[in-house]
CSV table of C-alpha atoms in Angstrom, one decimal:
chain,number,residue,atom,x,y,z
T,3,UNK,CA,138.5,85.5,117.6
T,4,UNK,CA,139.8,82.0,118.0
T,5,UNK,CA,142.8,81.3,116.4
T,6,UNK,CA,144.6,77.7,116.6
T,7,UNK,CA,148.7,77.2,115.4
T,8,UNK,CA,149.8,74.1,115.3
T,9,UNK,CA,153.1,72.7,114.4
T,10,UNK,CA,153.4,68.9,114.7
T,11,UNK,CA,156.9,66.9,114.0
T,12,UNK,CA,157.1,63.3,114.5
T,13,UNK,CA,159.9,61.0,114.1
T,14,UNK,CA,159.9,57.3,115.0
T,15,UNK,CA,163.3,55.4,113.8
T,16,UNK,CA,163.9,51.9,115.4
T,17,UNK,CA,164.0,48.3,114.4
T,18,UNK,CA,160.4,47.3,114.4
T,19,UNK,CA,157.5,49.8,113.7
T,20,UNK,CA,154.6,48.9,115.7
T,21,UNK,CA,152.1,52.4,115.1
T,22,UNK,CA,150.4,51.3,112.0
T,23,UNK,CA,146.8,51.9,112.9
T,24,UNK,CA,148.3,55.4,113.0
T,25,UNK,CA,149.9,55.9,109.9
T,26,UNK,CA,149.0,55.9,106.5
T,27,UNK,CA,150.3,52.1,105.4
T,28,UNK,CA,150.7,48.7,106.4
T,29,UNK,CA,152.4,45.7,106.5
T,30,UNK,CA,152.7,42.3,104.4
T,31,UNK,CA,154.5,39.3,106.1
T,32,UNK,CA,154.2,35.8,105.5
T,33,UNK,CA,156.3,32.1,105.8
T,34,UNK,CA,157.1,30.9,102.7
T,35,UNK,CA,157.4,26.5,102.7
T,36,UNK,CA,157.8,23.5,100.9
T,37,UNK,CA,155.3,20.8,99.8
T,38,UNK,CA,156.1,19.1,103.1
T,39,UNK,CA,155.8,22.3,105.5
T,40,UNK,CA,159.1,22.6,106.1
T,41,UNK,CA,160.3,26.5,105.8
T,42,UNK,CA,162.6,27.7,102.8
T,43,UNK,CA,165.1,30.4,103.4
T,44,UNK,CA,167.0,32.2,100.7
T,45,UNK,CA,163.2,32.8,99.1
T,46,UNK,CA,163.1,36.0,97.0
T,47,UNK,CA,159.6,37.6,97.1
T,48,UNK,CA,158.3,40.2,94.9
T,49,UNK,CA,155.5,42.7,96.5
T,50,UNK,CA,154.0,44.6,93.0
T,51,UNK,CA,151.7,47.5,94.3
T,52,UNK,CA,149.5,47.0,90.8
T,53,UNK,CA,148.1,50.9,91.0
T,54,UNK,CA,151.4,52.5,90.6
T,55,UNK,CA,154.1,49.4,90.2
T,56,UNK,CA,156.1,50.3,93.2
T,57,UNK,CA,157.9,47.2,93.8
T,58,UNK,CA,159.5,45.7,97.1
T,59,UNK,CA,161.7,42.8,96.7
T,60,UNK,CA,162.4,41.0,100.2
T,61,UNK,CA,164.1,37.6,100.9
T,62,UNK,CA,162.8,35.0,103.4
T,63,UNK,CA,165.7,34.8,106.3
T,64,UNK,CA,166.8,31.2,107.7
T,65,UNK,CA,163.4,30.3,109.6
T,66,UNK,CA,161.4,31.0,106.2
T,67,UNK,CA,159.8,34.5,107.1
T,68,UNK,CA,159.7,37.8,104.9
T,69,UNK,CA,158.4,40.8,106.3
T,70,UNK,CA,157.6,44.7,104.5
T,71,UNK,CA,157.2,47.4,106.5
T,72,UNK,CA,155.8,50.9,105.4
T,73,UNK,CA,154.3,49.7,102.4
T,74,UNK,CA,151.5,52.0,100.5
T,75,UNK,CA,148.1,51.0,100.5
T,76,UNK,CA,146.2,49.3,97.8
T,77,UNK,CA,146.2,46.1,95.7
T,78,UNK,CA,149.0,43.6,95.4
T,79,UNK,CA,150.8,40.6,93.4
T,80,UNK,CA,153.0,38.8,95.5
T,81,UNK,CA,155.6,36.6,93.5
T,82,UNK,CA,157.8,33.7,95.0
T,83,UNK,CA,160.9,32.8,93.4
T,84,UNK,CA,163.5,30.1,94.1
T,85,UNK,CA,165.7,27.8,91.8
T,86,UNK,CA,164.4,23.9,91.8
T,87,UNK,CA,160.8,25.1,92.4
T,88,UNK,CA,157.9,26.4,90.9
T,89,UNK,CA,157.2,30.2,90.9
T,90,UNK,CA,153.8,31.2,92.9
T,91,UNK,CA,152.3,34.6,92.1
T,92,UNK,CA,149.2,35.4,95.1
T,93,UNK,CA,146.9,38.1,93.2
T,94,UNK,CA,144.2,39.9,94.4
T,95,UNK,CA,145.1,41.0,97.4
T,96,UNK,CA,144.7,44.8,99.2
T,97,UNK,CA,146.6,46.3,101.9
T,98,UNK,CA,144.5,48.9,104.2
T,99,UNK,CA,145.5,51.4,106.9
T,100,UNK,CA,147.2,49.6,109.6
T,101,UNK,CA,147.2,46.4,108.2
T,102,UNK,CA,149.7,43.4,108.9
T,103,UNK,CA,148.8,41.3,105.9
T,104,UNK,CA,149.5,37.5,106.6
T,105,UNK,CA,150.4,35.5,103.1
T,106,UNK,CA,152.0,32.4,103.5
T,107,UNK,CA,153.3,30.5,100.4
T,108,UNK,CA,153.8,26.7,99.7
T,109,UNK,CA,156.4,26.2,96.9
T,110,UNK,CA,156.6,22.6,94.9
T,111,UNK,CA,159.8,21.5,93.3
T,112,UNK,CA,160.0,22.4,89.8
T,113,UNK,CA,159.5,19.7,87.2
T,114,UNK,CA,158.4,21.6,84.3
T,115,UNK,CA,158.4,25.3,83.2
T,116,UNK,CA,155.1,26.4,84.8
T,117,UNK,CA,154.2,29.1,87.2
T,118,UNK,CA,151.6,28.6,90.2
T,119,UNK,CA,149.3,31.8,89.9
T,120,UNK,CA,147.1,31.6,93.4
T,121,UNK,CA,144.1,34.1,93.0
T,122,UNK,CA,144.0,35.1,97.0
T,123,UNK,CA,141.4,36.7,99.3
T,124,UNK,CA,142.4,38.7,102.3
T,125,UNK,CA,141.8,37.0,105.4
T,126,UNK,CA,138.3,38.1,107.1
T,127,UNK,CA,140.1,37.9,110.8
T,128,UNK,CA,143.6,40.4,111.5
T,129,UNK,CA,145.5,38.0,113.4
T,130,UNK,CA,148.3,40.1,114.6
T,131,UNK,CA,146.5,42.9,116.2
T,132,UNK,CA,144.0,42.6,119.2
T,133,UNK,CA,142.5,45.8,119.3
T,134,UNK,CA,138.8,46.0,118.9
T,135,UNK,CA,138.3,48.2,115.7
T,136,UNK,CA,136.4,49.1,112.6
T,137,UNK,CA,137.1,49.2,109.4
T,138,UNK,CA,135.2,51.5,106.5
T,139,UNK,CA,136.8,51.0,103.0
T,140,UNK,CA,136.0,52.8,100.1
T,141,UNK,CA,133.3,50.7,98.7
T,142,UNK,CA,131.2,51.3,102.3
T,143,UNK,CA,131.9,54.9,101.7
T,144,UNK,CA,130.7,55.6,98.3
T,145,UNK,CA,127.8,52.8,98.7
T,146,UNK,CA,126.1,53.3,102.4
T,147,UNK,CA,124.2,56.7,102.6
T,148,UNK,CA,125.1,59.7,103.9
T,149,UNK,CA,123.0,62.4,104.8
T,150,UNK,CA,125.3,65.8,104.4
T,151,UNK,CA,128.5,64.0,103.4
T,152,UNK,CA,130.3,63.9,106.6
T,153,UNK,CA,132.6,61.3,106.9
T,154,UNK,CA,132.3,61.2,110.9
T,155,UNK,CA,129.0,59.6,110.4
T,156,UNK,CA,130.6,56.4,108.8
T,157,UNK,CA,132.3,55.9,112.4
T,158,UNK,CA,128.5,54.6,113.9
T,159,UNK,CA,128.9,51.7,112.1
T,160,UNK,CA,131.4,50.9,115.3
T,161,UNK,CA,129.9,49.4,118.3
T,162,UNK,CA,129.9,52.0,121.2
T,163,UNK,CA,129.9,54.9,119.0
T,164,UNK,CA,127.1,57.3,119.2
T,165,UNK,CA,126.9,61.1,118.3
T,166,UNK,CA,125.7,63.5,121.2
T,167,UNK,CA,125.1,67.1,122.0
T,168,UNK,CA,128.2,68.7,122.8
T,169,UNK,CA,128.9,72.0,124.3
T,170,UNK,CA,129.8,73.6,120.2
T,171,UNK,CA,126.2,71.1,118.4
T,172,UNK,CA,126.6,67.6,118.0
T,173,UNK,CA,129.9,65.3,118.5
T,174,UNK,CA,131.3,62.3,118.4
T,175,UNK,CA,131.1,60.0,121.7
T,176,UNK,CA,132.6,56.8,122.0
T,177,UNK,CA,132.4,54.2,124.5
T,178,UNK,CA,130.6,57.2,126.7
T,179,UNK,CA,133.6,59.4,126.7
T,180,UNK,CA,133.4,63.1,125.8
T,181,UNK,CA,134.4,64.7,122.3
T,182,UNK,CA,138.0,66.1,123.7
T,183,UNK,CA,138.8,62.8,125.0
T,184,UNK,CA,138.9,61.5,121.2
T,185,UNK,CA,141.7,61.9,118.7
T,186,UNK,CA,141.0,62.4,115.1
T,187,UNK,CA,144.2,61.6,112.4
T,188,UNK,CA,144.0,62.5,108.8
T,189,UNK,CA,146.3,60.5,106.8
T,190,UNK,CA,148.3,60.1,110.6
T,191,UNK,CA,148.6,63.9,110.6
T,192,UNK,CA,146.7,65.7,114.0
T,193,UNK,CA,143.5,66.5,113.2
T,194,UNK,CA,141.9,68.2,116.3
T,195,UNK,CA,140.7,71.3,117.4
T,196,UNK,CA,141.4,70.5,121.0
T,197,UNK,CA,139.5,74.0,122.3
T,198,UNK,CA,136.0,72.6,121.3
T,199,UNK,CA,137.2,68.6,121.8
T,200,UNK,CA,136.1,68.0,118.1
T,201,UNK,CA,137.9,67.8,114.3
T,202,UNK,CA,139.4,70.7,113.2
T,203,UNK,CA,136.6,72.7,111.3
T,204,UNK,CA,134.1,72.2,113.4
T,205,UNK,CA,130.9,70.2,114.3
T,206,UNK,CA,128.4,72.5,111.9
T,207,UNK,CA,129.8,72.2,108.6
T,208,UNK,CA,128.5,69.5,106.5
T,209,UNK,CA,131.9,68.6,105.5
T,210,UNK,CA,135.5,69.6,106.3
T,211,UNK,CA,136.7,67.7,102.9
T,212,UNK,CA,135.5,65.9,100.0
T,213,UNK,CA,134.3,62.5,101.5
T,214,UNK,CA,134.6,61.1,97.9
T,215,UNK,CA,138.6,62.1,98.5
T,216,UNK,CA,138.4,59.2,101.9
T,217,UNK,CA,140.0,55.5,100.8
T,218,UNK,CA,139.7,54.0,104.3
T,219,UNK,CA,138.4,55.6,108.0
T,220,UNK,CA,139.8,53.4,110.7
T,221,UNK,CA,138.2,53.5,114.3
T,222,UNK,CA,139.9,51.8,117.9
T,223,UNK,CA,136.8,52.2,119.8
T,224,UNK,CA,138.7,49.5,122.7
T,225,UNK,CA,142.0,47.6,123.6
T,226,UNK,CA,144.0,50.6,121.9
T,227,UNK,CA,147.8,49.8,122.3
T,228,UNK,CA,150.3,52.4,123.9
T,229,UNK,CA,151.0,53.7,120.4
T,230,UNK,CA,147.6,55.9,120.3
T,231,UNK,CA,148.2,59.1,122.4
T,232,UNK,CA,145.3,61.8,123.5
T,233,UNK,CA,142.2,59.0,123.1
T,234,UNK,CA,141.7,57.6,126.2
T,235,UNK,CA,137.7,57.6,124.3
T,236,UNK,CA,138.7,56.6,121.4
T,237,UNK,CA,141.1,57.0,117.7
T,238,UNK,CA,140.0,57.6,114.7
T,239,UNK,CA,142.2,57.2,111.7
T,240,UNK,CA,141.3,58.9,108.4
T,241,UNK,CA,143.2,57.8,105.0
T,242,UNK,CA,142.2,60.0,101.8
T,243,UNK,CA,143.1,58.7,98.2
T,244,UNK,CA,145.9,59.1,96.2
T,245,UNK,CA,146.6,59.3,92.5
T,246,UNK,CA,147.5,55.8,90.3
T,247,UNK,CA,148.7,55.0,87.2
T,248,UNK,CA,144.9,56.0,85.8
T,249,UNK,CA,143.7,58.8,85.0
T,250,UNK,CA,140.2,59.0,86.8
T,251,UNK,CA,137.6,61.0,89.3
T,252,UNK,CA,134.4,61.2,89.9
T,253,UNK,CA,131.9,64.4,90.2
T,254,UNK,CA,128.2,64.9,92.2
T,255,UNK,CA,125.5,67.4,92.1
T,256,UNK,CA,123.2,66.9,95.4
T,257,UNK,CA,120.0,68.7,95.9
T,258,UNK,CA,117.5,69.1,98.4
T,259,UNK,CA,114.4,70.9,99.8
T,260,UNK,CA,111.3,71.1,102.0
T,261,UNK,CA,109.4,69.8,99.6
T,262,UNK,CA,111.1,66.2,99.9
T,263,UNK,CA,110.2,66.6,103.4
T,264,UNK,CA,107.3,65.4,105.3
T,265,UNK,CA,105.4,67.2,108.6
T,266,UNK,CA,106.1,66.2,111.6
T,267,UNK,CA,103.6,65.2,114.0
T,268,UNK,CA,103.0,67.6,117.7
T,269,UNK,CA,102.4,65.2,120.3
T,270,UNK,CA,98.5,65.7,120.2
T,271,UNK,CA,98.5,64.4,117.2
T,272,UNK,CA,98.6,67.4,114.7
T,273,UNK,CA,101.1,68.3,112.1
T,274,UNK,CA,103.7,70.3,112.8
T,275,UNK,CA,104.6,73.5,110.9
T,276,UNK,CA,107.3,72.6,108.0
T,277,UNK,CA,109.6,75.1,107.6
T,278,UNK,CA,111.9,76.5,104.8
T,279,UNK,CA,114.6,74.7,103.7
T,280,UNK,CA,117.2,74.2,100.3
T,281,UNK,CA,120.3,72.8,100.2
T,282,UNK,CA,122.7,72.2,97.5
T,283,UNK,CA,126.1,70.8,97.3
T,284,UNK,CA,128.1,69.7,94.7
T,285,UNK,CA,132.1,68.7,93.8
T,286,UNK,CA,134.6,66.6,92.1
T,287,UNK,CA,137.4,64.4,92.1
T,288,UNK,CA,140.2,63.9,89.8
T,289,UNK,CA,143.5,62.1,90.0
T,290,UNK,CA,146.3,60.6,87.9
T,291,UNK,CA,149.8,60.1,87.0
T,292,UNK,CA,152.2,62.9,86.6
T,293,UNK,CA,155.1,61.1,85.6
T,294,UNK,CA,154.0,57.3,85.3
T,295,UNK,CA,154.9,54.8,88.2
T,296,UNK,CA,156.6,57.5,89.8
T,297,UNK,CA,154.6,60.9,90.3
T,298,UNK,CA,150.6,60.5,91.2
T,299,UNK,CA,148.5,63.6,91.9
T,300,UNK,CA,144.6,63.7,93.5
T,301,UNK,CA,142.9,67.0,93.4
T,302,UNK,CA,138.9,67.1,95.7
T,303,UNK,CA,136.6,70.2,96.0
T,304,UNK,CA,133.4,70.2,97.7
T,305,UNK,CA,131.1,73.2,98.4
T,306,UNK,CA,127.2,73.6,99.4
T,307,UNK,CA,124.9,76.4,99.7
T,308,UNK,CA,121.9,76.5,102.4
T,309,UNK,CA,119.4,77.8,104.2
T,310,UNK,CA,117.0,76.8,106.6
T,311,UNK,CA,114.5,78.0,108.8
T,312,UNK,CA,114.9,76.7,112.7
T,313,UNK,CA,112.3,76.7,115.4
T,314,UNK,CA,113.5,75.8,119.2
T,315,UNK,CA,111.1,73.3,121.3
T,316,UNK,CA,109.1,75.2,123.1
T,317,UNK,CA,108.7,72.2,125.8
T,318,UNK,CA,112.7,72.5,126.3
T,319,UNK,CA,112.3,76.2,127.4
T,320,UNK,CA,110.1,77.5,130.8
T,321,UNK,CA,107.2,79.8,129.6
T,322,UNK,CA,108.8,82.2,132.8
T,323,UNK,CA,112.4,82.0,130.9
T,324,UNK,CA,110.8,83.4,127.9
T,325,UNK,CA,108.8,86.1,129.7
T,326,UNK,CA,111.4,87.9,131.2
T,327,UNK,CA,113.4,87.6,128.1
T,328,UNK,CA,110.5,89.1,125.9
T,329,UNK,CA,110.4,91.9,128.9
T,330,UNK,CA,114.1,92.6,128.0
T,331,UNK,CA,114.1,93.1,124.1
T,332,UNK,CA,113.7,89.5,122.8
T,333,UNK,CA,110.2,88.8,122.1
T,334,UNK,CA,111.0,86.1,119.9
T,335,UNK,CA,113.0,84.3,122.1
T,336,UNK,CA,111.7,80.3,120.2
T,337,UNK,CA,111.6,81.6,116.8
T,338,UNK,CA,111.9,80.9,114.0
T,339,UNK,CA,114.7,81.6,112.8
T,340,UNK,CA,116.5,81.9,109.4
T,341,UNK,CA,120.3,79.9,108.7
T,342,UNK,CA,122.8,79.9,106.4
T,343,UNK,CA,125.6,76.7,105.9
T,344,UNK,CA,127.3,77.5,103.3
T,345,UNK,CA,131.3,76.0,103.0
T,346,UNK,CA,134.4,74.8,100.9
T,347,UNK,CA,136.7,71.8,101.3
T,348,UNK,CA,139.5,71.6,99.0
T,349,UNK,CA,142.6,69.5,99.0
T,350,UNK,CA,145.5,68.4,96.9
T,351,UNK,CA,148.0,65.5,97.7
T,352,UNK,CA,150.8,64.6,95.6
T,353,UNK,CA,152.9,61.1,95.8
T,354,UNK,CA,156.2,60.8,95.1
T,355,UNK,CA,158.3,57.3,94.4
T,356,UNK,CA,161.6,58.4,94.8
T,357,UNK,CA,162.7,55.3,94.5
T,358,UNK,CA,162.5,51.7,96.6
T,359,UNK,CA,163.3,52.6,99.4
T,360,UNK,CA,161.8,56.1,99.8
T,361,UNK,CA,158.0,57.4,99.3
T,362,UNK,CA,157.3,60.8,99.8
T,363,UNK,CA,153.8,62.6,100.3
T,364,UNK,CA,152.6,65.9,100.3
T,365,UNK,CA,149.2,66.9,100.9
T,366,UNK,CA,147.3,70.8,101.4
T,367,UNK,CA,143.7,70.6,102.7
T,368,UNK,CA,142.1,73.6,103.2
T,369,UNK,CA,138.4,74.5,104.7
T,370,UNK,CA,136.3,77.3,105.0
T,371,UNK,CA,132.3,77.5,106.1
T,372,UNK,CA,129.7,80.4,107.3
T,373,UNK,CA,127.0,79.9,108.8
T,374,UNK,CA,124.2,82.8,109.2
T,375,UNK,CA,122.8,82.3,113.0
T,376,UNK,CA,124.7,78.9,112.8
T,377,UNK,CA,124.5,78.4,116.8
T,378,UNK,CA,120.9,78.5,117.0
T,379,UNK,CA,121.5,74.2,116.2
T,380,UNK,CA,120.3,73.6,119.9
T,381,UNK,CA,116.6,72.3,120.3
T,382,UNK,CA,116.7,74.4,124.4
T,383,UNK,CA,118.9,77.2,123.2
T,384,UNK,CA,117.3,80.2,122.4
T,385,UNK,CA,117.5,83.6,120.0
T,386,UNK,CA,119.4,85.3,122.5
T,387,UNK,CA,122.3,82.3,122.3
T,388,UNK,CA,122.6,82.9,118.6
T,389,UNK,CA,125.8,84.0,116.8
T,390,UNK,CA,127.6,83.3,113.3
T,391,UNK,CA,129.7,80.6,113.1
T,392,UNK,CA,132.7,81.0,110.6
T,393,UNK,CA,135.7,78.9,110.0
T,394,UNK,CA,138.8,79.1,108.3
T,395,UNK,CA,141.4,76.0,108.5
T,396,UNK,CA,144.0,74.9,106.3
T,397,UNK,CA,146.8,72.6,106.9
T,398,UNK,CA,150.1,71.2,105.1
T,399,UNK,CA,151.4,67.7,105.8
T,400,UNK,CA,154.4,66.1,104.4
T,401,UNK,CA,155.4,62.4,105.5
T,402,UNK,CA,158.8,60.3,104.2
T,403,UNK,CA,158.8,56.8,104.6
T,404,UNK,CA,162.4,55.5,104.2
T,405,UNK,CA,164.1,52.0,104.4
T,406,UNK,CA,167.8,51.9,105.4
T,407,UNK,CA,168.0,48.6,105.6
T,408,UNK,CA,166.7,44.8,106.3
T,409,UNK,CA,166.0,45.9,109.6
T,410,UNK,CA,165.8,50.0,109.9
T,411,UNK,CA,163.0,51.8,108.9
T,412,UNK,CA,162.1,55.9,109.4
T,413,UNK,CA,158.9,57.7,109.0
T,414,UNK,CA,158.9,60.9,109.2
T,415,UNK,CA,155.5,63.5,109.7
T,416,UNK,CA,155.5,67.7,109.2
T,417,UNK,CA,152.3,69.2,109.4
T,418,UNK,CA,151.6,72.8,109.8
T,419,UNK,CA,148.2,73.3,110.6
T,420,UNK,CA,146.1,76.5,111.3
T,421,UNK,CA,142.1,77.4,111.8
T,422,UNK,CA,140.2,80.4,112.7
T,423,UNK,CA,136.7,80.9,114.0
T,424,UNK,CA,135.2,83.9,115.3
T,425,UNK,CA,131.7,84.1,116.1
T,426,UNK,CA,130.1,87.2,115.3
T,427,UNK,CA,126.9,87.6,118.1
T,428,UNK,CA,124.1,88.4,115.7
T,429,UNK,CA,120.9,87.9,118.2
T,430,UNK,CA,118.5,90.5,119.7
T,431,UNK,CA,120.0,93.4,121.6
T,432,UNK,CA,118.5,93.1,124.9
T,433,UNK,CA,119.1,96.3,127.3
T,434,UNK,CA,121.0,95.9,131.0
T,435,UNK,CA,118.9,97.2,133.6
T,436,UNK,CA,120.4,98.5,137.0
T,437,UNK,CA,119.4,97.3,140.3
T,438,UNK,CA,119.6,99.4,143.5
């Protein structure tokens, strides 16, 4: 049995926080200036998060600049004020993991009671970060297909990213690199199961949580600053959803079998025998308010039910290997074989606006999968390699982002994590033999 503890604290206090690819929110800065360009200190601006009315009132200093840090994700109103000019409200704008947000203002002086409303559009380029990285919002995720629901597929969509057979099935490569040398974050909590240099839950699963529960997956495929530790290969950020003002979720019923699937074709031309196969998966979402603009709740569950029938390639495998083995006890050393997938994902994260100048979250994810002969997944691996793959993972994460000042800002990570997976041998028993 292979058991994993992990207990991860993180504190970073100082007076700039630079790790926000890491973390679970972003920045909004800006210059805020006259009709003429020239800068206006003394400004007071207004950031409205309009999902859950947390509000952040900043003032430009004397060079015309306001800077948030640590602010939550999601869409914004931005509101100028000043005496002797005209109010300007920028609308339409969304923060995302790891964004600095660039809004500058121009303010006119005030001649008549009005107010400028500016409907805005983020900028298409991130100017102050140089990293080479992809982006996945929510709109990719529920829109771009997804064959098993796996949220580490979205990550091809980065140059240099490619998925690979790994020593425990198929992983995730990037740039060339092997699986361990990645580091997987969910919400900026460790995500890793470092033994098998892969997420924790494993490779086989389908899923190891609801990917209608994922608002944004971030991947630094190159130029990664100092700030991303264990990925010389690569980082991938994952950022699930939490619960607004609005009640709302979503649900899905999946379902497939071999009769949606065509034969393949043998390389003399023939068809290929088409084997069994069903597969069903369904789940839910569902979040809302608990208290309004001050407790939010998102609840996820996701489960499927399988089976397959698998068949090694008998090219991959010398005729000689399979002779002695079938000498030994294995006969049926290609197959086929019958498999089970079958798993669970469930999670529930709670946000908390304790007030303006401290957001608290709390999150419990929890996974668990079987899988009937689940390591015969391996086109040159055969009968005799075969074992049941199970796996059982949960984690808690809390995180408390706190401003103590202009100029001083703490966040704050917990997460204890934990994941079993024995593997049960379930192949042919094939008999030592002695030699003199």
């Amino acid at each position: 049995m292979k058991r994993i503890h992990g207990v991860m604290f993180l504190v970073s206090l100082g007076l700039c926080v630079w790790a926000q690819s890491q973390a679970t929110t972003g920045v909004i800065q800006g210059f805020v200036s006259d009709a003429d360009g020239k800068n206006l200190p003394g400004v007071t601006v207004s950031l409205l998060n309009t999902a859950t009315n947390y509000n952040k009132v900043v003032v430009t200093d004397e060079e015309g600049r306001y800077r948030a840090l640590l602010m939550p994700l999601g869409p914004y109103k931005i509101t100028a004020l000043m005496e002797g000019f005209q109010p300007v409200v920028r609308d339409g704008l969304r923060l995302s993991v790891g964004q600095t947000l660039v809004v500058d203002i121009t303010m006119e002086v005030s001649t008549v009671s009005e107010v400028m409303v500016v409907k805005a559009a983020n900028p298409a380029i991130q100017t102050a970060r140089s990293e080479g990285s992809t982006q996945i919002d929510s709109n990719a995720v529920s829109s771009l297909p997804n064959n098993g629901r796996n949220f580490l597929d979205f990550t091809l969509s980065t140059p240099g990213v490619t998925i690979v057979q790994g020593p425990d099935g198929e992983e995730l490569s990037i740039n060339g690199q092997k699986g361990i040398n990645n580091n997987v974050s969910l919400d900026g909590a460790d995500f890793n199961n470092p033994f098998f240099g892969e997420q924790r839950g494993g490779q086989r699963p389908a899923f190891t949580f609801n990917l209608d529960a994922v608002e944004e997956i971030v991947v630094v495929s190159e130029g990664a600053s100092a700030e991303y530790g264990r990925s010389s290969g690569g980082f991938v950020n994952v950022i699930t959803k939490s619960g607004t003002n609005q009640h709302k979720g979503s649900s899905h019923i999946f379902h497939r079998n071999d009769g949606l699937n065509s034969r393949a074709e043998n390389p003399d031309g023939t068809q290929a025998e088409k084997y069994d196969f069903e597969q069903n998966q369904l789940g839910f979402t569902f979040g809302g308010p608990l208290k309004k603009d001050k407790i939010f709740y998102f609840i996820t569950l996701d489960y499927q039910d399988g089976d397959s029938t698998k068949q090694t390639d008998p090219t991959r495998i010398e005729q000689r290997v399979v002779d002695v083995l079938a000498s030994l006890g294995s006969p049926d050393e290609n197959g086929p074989i019958t498999r089970s997938d079958n798993a669970w994902a469930f999670s529930l994260k709670t946000d908390f606006n304790l007030n303006n100048s401290n957001q608290l979250t709390l999150r419990f994810n929890a996974t668990d999968s079987e899988q009937e002969n689940g390591t015969f997944d391996v086109d040159s691996w055969g009968v005799s390699a075969n074992a049941d793959e199970l796996d059982d993972s949960y984690a808690f994460t809390g995180a408390l982002n706190t401003v103590f000042g202009d100029s001083i800002y703490n966040e704050l990570r917990v997460q204890y994590a934990r994941e079993e997976r024995p593997r049960e041998y379930h192949g042919p028993n094939i008999a030592g033999t002695n030699r003199p």
